[in-house]
Every structure is written in structure tokens, then in C-alpha cells.
GROMACS .gro file of N, CA and C in nm:
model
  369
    1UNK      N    1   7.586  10.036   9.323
    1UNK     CA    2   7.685  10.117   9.386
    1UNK      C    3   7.790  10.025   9.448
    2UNK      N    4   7.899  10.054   9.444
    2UNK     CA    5   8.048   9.966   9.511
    2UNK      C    6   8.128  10.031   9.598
    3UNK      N    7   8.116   9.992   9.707
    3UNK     CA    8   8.197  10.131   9.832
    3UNK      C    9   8.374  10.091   9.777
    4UNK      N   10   8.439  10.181   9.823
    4UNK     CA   11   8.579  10.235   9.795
    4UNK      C   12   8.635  10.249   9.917
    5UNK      N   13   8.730  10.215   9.983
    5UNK     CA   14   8.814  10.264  10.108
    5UNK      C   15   8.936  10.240  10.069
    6UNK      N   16   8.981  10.388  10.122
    6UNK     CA   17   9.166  10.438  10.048
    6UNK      C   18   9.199  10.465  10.243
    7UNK      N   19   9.269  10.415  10.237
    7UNK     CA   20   9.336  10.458  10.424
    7UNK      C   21   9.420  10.555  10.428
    8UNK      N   22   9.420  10.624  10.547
    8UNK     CA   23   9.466  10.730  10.566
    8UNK      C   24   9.563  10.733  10.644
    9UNK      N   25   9.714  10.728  10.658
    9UNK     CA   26   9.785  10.764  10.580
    9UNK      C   27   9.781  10.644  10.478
   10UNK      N   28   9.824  10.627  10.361
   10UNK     CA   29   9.834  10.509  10.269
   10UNK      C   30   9.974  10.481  10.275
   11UNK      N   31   9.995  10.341  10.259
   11UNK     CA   32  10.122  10.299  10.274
   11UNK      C   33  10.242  10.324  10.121
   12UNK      N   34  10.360  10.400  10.118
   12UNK     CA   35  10.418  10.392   9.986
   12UNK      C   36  10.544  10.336  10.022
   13UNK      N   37  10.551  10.200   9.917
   13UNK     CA   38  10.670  10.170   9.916
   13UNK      C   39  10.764  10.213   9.782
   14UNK      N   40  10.868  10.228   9.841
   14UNK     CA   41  10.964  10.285   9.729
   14UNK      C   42  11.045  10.199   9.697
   15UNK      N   43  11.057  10.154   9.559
   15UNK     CA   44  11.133  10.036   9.514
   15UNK      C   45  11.308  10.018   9.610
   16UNK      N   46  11.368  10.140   9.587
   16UNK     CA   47  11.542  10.076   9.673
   16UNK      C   48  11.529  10.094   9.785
   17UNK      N   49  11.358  10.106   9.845
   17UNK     CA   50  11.308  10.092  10.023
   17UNK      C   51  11.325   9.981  10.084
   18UNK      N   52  11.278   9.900  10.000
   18UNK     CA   53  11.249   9.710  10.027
   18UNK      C   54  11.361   9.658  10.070
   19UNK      N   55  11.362   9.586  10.146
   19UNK     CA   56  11.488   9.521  10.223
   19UNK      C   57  11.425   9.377  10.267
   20UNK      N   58  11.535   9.262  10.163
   20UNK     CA   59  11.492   9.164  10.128
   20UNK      C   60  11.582   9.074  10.170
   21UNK      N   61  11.541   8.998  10.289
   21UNK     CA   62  11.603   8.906  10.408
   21UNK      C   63  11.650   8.779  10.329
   22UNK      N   64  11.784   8.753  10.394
   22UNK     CA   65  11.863   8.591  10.368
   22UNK      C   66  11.705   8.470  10.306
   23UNK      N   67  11.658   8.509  10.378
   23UNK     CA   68  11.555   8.409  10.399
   23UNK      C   69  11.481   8.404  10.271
   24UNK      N   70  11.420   8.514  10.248
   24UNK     CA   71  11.291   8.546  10.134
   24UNK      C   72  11.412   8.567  10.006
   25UNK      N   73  11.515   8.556  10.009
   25UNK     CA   74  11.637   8.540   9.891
   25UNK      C   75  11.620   8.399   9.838
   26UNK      N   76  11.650   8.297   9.938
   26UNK     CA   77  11.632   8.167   9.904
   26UNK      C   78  11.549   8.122   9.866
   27UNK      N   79  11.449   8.179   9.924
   27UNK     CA   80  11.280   8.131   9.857
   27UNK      C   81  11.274   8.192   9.714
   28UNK      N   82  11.322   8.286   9.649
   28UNK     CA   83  11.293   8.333   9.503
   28UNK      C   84  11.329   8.241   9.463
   29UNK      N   85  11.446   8.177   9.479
   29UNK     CA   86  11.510   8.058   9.379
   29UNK      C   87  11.397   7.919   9.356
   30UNK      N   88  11.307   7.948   9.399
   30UNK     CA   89  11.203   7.830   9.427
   30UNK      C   90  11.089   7.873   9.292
   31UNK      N   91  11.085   7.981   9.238
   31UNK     CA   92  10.991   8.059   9.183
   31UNK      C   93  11.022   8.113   9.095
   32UNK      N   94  10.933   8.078   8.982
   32UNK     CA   95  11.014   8.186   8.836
   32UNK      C   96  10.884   8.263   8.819
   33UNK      N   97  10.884   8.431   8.798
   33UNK     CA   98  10.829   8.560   8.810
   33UNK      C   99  10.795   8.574   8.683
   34UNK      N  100  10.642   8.577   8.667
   34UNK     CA  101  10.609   8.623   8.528
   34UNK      C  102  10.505   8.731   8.553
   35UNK      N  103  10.512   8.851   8.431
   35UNK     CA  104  10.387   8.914   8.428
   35UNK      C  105  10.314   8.931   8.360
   36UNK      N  106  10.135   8.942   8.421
   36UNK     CA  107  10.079   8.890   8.325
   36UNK      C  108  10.038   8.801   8.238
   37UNK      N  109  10.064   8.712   8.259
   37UNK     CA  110  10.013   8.566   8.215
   37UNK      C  111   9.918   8.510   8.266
   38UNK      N  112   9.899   8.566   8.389
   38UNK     CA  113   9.755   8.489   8.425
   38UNK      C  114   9.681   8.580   8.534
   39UNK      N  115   9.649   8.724   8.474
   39UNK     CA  116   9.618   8.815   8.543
   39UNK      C  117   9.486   8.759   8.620
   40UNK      N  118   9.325   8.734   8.514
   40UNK     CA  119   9.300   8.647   8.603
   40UNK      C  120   9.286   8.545   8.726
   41UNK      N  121   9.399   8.482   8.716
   41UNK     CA  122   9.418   8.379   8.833
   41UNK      C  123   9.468   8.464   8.917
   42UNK      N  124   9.501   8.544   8.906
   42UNK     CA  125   9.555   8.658   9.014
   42UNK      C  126   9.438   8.738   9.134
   43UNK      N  127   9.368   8.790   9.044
   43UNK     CA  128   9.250   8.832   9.085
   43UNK      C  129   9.142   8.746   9.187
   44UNK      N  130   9.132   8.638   9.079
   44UNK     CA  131   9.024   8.519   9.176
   44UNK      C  132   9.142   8.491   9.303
   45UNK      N  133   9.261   8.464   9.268
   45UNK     CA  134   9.325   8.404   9.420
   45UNK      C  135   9.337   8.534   9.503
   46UNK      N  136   9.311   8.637   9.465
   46UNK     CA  137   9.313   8.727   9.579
   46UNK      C  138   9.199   8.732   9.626
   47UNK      N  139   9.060   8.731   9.531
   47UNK     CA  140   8.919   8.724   9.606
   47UNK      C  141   8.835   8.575   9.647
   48UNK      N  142   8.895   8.495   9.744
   48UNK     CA  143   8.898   8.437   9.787
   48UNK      C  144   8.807   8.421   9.878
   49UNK      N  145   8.659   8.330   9.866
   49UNK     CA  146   8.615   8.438   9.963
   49UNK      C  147   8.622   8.311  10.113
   50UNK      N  148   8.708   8.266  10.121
   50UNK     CA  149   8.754   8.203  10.242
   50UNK      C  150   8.847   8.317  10.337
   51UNK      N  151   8.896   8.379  10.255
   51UNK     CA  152   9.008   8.491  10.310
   51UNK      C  153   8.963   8.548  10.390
   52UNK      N  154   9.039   8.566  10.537
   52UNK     CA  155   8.997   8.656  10.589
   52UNK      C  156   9.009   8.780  10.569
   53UNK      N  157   8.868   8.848  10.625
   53UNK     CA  158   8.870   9.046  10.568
   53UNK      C  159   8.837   9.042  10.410
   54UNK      N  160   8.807   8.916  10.314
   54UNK     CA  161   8.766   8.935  10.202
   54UNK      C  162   8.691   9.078  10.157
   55UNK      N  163   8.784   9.129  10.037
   55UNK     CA  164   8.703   9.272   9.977
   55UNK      C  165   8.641   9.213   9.842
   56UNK      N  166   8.679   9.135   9.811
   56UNK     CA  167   8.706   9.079   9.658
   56UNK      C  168   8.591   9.069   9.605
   57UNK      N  169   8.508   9.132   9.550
   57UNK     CA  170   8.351   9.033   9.467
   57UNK      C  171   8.350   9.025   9.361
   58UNK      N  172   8.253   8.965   9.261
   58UNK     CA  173   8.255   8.949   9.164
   58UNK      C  174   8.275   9.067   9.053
   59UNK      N  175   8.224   9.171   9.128
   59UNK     CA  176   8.187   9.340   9.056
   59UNK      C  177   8.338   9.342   9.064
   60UNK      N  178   8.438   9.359   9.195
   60UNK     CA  179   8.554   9.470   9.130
   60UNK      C  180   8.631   9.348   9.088
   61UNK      N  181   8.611   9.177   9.082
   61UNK     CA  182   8.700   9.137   8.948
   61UNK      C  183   8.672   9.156   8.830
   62UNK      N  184   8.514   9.167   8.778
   62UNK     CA  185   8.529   9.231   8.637
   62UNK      C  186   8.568   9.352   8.625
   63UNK      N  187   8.582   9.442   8.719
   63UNK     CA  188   8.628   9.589   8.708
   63UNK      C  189   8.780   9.552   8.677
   64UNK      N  190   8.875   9.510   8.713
   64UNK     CA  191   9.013   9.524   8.730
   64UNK      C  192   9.001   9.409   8.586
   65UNK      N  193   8.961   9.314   8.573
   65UNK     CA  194   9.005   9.239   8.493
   65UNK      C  195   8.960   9.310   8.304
   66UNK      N  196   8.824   9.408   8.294
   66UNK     CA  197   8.843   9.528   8.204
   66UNK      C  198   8.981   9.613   8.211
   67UNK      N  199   9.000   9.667   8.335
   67UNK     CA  200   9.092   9.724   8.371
   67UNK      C  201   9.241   9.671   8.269
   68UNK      N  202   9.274   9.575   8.291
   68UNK     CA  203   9.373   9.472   8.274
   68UNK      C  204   9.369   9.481   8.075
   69UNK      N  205   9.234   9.456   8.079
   69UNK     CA  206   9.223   9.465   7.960
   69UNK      C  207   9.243   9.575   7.826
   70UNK      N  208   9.220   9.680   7.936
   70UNK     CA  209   9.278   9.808   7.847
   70UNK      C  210   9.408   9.819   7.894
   71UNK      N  211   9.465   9.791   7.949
   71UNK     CA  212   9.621   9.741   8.000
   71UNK      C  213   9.671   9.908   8.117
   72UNK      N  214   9.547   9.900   8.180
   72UNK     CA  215   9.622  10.006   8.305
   72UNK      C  216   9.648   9.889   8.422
   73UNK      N  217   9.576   9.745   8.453
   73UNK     CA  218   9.624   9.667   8.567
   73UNK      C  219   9.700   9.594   8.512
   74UNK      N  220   9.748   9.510   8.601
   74UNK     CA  221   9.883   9.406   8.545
   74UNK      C  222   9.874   9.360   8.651
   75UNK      N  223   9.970   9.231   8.680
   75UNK     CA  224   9.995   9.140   8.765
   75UNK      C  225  10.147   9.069   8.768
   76UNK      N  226  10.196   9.040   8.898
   76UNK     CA  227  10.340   8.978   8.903
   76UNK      C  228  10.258   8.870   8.943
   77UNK      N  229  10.330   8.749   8.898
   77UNK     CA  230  10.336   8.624   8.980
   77UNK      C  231  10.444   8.528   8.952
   78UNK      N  232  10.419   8.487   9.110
   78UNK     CA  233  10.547   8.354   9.141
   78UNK      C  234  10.475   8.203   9.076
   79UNK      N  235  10.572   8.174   8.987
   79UNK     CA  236  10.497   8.029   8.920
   79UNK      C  237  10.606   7.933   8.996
   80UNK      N  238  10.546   7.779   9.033
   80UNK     CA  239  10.677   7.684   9.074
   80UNK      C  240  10.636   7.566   8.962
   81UNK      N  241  10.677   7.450   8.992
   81UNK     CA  242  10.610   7.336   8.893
   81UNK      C  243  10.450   7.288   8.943
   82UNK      N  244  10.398   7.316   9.005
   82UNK     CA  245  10.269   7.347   9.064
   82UNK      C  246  10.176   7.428   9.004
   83UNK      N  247  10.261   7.538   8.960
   83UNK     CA  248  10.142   7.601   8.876
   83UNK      C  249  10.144   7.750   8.979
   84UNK      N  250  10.079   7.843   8.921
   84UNK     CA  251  10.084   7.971   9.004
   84UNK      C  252  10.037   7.981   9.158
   85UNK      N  253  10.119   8.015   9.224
   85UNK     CA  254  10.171   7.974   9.380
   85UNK      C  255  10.185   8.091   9.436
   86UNK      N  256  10.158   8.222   9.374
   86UNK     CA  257  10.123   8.328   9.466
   86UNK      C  258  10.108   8.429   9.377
   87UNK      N  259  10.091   8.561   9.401
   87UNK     CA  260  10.148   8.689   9.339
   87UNK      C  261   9.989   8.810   9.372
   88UNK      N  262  10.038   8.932   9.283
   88UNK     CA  263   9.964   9.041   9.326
   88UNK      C  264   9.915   9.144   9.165
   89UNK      N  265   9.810   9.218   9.254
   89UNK     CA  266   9.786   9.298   9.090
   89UNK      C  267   9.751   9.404   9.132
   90UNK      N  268   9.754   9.530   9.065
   90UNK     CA  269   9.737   9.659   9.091
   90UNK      C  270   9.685   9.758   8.982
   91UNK      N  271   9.724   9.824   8.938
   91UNK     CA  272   9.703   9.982   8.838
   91UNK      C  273   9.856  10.046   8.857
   92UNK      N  274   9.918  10.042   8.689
   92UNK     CA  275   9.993  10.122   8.702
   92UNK      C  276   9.954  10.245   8.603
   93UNK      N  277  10.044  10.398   8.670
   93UNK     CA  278   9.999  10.476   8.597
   93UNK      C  279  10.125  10.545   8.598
   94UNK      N  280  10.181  10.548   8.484
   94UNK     CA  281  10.332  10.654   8.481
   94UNK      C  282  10.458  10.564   8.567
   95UNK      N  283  10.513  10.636   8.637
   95UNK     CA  284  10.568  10.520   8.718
   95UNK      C  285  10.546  10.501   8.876
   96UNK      N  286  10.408  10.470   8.858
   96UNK     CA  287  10.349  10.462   8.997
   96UNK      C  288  10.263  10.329   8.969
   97UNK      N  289  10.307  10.220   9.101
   97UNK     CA  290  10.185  10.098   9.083
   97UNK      C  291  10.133  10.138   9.173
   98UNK      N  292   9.986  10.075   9.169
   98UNK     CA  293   9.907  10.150   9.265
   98UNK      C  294   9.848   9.951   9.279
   99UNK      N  295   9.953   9.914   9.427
   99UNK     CA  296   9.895   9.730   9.430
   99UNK      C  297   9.767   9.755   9.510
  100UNK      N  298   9.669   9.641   9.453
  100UNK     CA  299   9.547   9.661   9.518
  100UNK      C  300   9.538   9.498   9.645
  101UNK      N  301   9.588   9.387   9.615
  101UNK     CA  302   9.617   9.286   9.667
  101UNK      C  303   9.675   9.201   9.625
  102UNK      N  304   9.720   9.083   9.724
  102UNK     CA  305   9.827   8.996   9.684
  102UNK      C  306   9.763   8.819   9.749
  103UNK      N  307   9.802   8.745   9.671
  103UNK     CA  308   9.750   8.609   9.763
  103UNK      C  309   9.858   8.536   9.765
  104UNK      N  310   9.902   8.449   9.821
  104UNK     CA  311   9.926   8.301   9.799
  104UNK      C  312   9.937   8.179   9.838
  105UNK      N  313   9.945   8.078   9.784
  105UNK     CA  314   9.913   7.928   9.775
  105UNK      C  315  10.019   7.816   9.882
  106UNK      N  316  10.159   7.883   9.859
  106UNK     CA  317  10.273   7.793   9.904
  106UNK      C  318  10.340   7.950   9.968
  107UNK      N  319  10.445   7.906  10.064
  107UNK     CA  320  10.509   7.965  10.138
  107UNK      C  321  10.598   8.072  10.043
  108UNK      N  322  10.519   8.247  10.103
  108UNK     CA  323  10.652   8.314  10.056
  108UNK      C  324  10.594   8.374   9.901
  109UNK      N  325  10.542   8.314   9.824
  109UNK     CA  326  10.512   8.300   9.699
  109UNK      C  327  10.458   8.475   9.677
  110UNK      N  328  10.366   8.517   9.770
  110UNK     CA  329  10.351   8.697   9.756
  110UNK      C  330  10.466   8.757   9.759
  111UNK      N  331  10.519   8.733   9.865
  111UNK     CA  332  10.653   8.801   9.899
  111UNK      C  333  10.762   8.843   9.784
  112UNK      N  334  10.758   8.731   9.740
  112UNK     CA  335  10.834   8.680   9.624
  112UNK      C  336  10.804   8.777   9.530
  113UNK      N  337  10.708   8.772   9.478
  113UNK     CA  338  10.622   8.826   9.361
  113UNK      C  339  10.647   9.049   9.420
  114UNK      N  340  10.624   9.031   9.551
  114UNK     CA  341  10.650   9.177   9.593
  114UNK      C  342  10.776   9.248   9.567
  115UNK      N  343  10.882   9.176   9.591
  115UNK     CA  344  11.026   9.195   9.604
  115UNK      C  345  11.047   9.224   9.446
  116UNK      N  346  10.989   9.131   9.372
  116UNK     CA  347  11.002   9.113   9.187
  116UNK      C  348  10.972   9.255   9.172
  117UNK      N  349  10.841   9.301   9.185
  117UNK     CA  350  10.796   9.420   9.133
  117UNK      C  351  10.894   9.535   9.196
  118UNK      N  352  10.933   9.527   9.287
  118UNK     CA  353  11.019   9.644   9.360
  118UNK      C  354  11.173   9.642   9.250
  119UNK      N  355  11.214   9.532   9.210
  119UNK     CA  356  11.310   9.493   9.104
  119UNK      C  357  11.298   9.547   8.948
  120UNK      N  358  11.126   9.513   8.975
  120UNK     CA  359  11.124   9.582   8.825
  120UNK      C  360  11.135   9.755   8.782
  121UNK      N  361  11.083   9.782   8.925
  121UNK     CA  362  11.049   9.897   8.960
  121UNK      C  363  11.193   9.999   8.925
  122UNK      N  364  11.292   9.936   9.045
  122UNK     CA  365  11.399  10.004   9.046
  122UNK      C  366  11.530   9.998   8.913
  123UNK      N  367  11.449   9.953   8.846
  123UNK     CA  368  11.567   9.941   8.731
  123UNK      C  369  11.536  10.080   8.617
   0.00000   0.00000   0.00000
């Protein structure tokens, strides 16, 4: 058995909601946005189990990473010359992502990867 917790109210962001500071502008330029390429590494860097509040176990990364595999999850991530440096993965269904978590490595690098999907979103 694998417990589930959905919060009440749940948070929705709406892609032309996002409001994306001088600051976290400059930092994209640091980061080139791919999806899917390393859904995997996505997953393990979110279940981390140094993280604090870790949900992550081994059970729901093979769940999401099947998931992935029949292509309802996906993943954004911020790559630098380092190698993948942050990003997030979720369930999309229609045009709804449903993000489940986000990690990252170097400064900004989620953020980054958040703002992307709100980009992809709103187009």
C-alpha cells in the first residue's frame, strides 16, 4: 500500500499568472531548457533522500518513471555545462500539468525550469 496526500486547497498556477523577476530573467540565460531528456534524473534529484520533508521512494519513482513511459509524465529541465542543474516533473493530462516536484543542484535552476513550463504552457 502507498499513502497519497492531495492538500486542501491545492495550489493552481496559471501560465500568464507567473510573474518572473529582473533577477530569475538573468538567471535563464545561464540555462538551456530541455524536455524530457532525462526524466529519470529528474525524479531521483527530486527523491533525494537528504531532502528535507522527503516523499520520494523507490515505489513512486518506478510509478512515475512507468508513468513517463507511457508518456502521461514528462519533465522540464535546466541543463548548464555541468550537466542537469535543476528542474521538475509532473502528469500532464489535456492541458493541465499536474507538477508533482521540483529539485535543484545550482542556484535558481527549479525556478528556471518553472517559469519554462509556464512558457510552454502559455503559448
Amino acid at each position: 500500500m502507498m499513502g497519497w496526500w492531495s492538500p486542501d486547497p491545492r495550489g493552481v498556477l496559471r501560465p500568464g499568472d507567473l510573474v518572473v523577476r529582473r533577477s530569475l530573467q538573468r538567471s535563464r540565460r545561464r540555462y538551456e531548457i530541455r524536455v524530457d531528456t532525462d526524466f529519470e534524473g529528474v525524479v531521483t534529484g527530486c527523491s533525494d533522500p537528504d531532502r528535507p520533508r522527503g516523499w520520494i521512494d523507490g515505489r513512486i519513482v518506478a510509478a512515475y518513471i512507468e508513468l513517463h513511459r507511457l508518456g502521461w509524465a514528462h519533465s522540464v529541465e535546466a541543463w548548464d555545462e555541468e550537466g542537469l542543474a535543476g528542474g521538475l516533473y509532473g502528469v500532464a493530462l489535456g492541458g493541465l500539468f499536474a507538477g508533482e516536484s521540483m529539485f535543484h543542484r545550482r542556484t535558481d535552476a527549479s525556478k528556471v525550469a518553472l517559469a519554462a513550463l509556464a512558457d510552454l504552457y502559455d503559448d
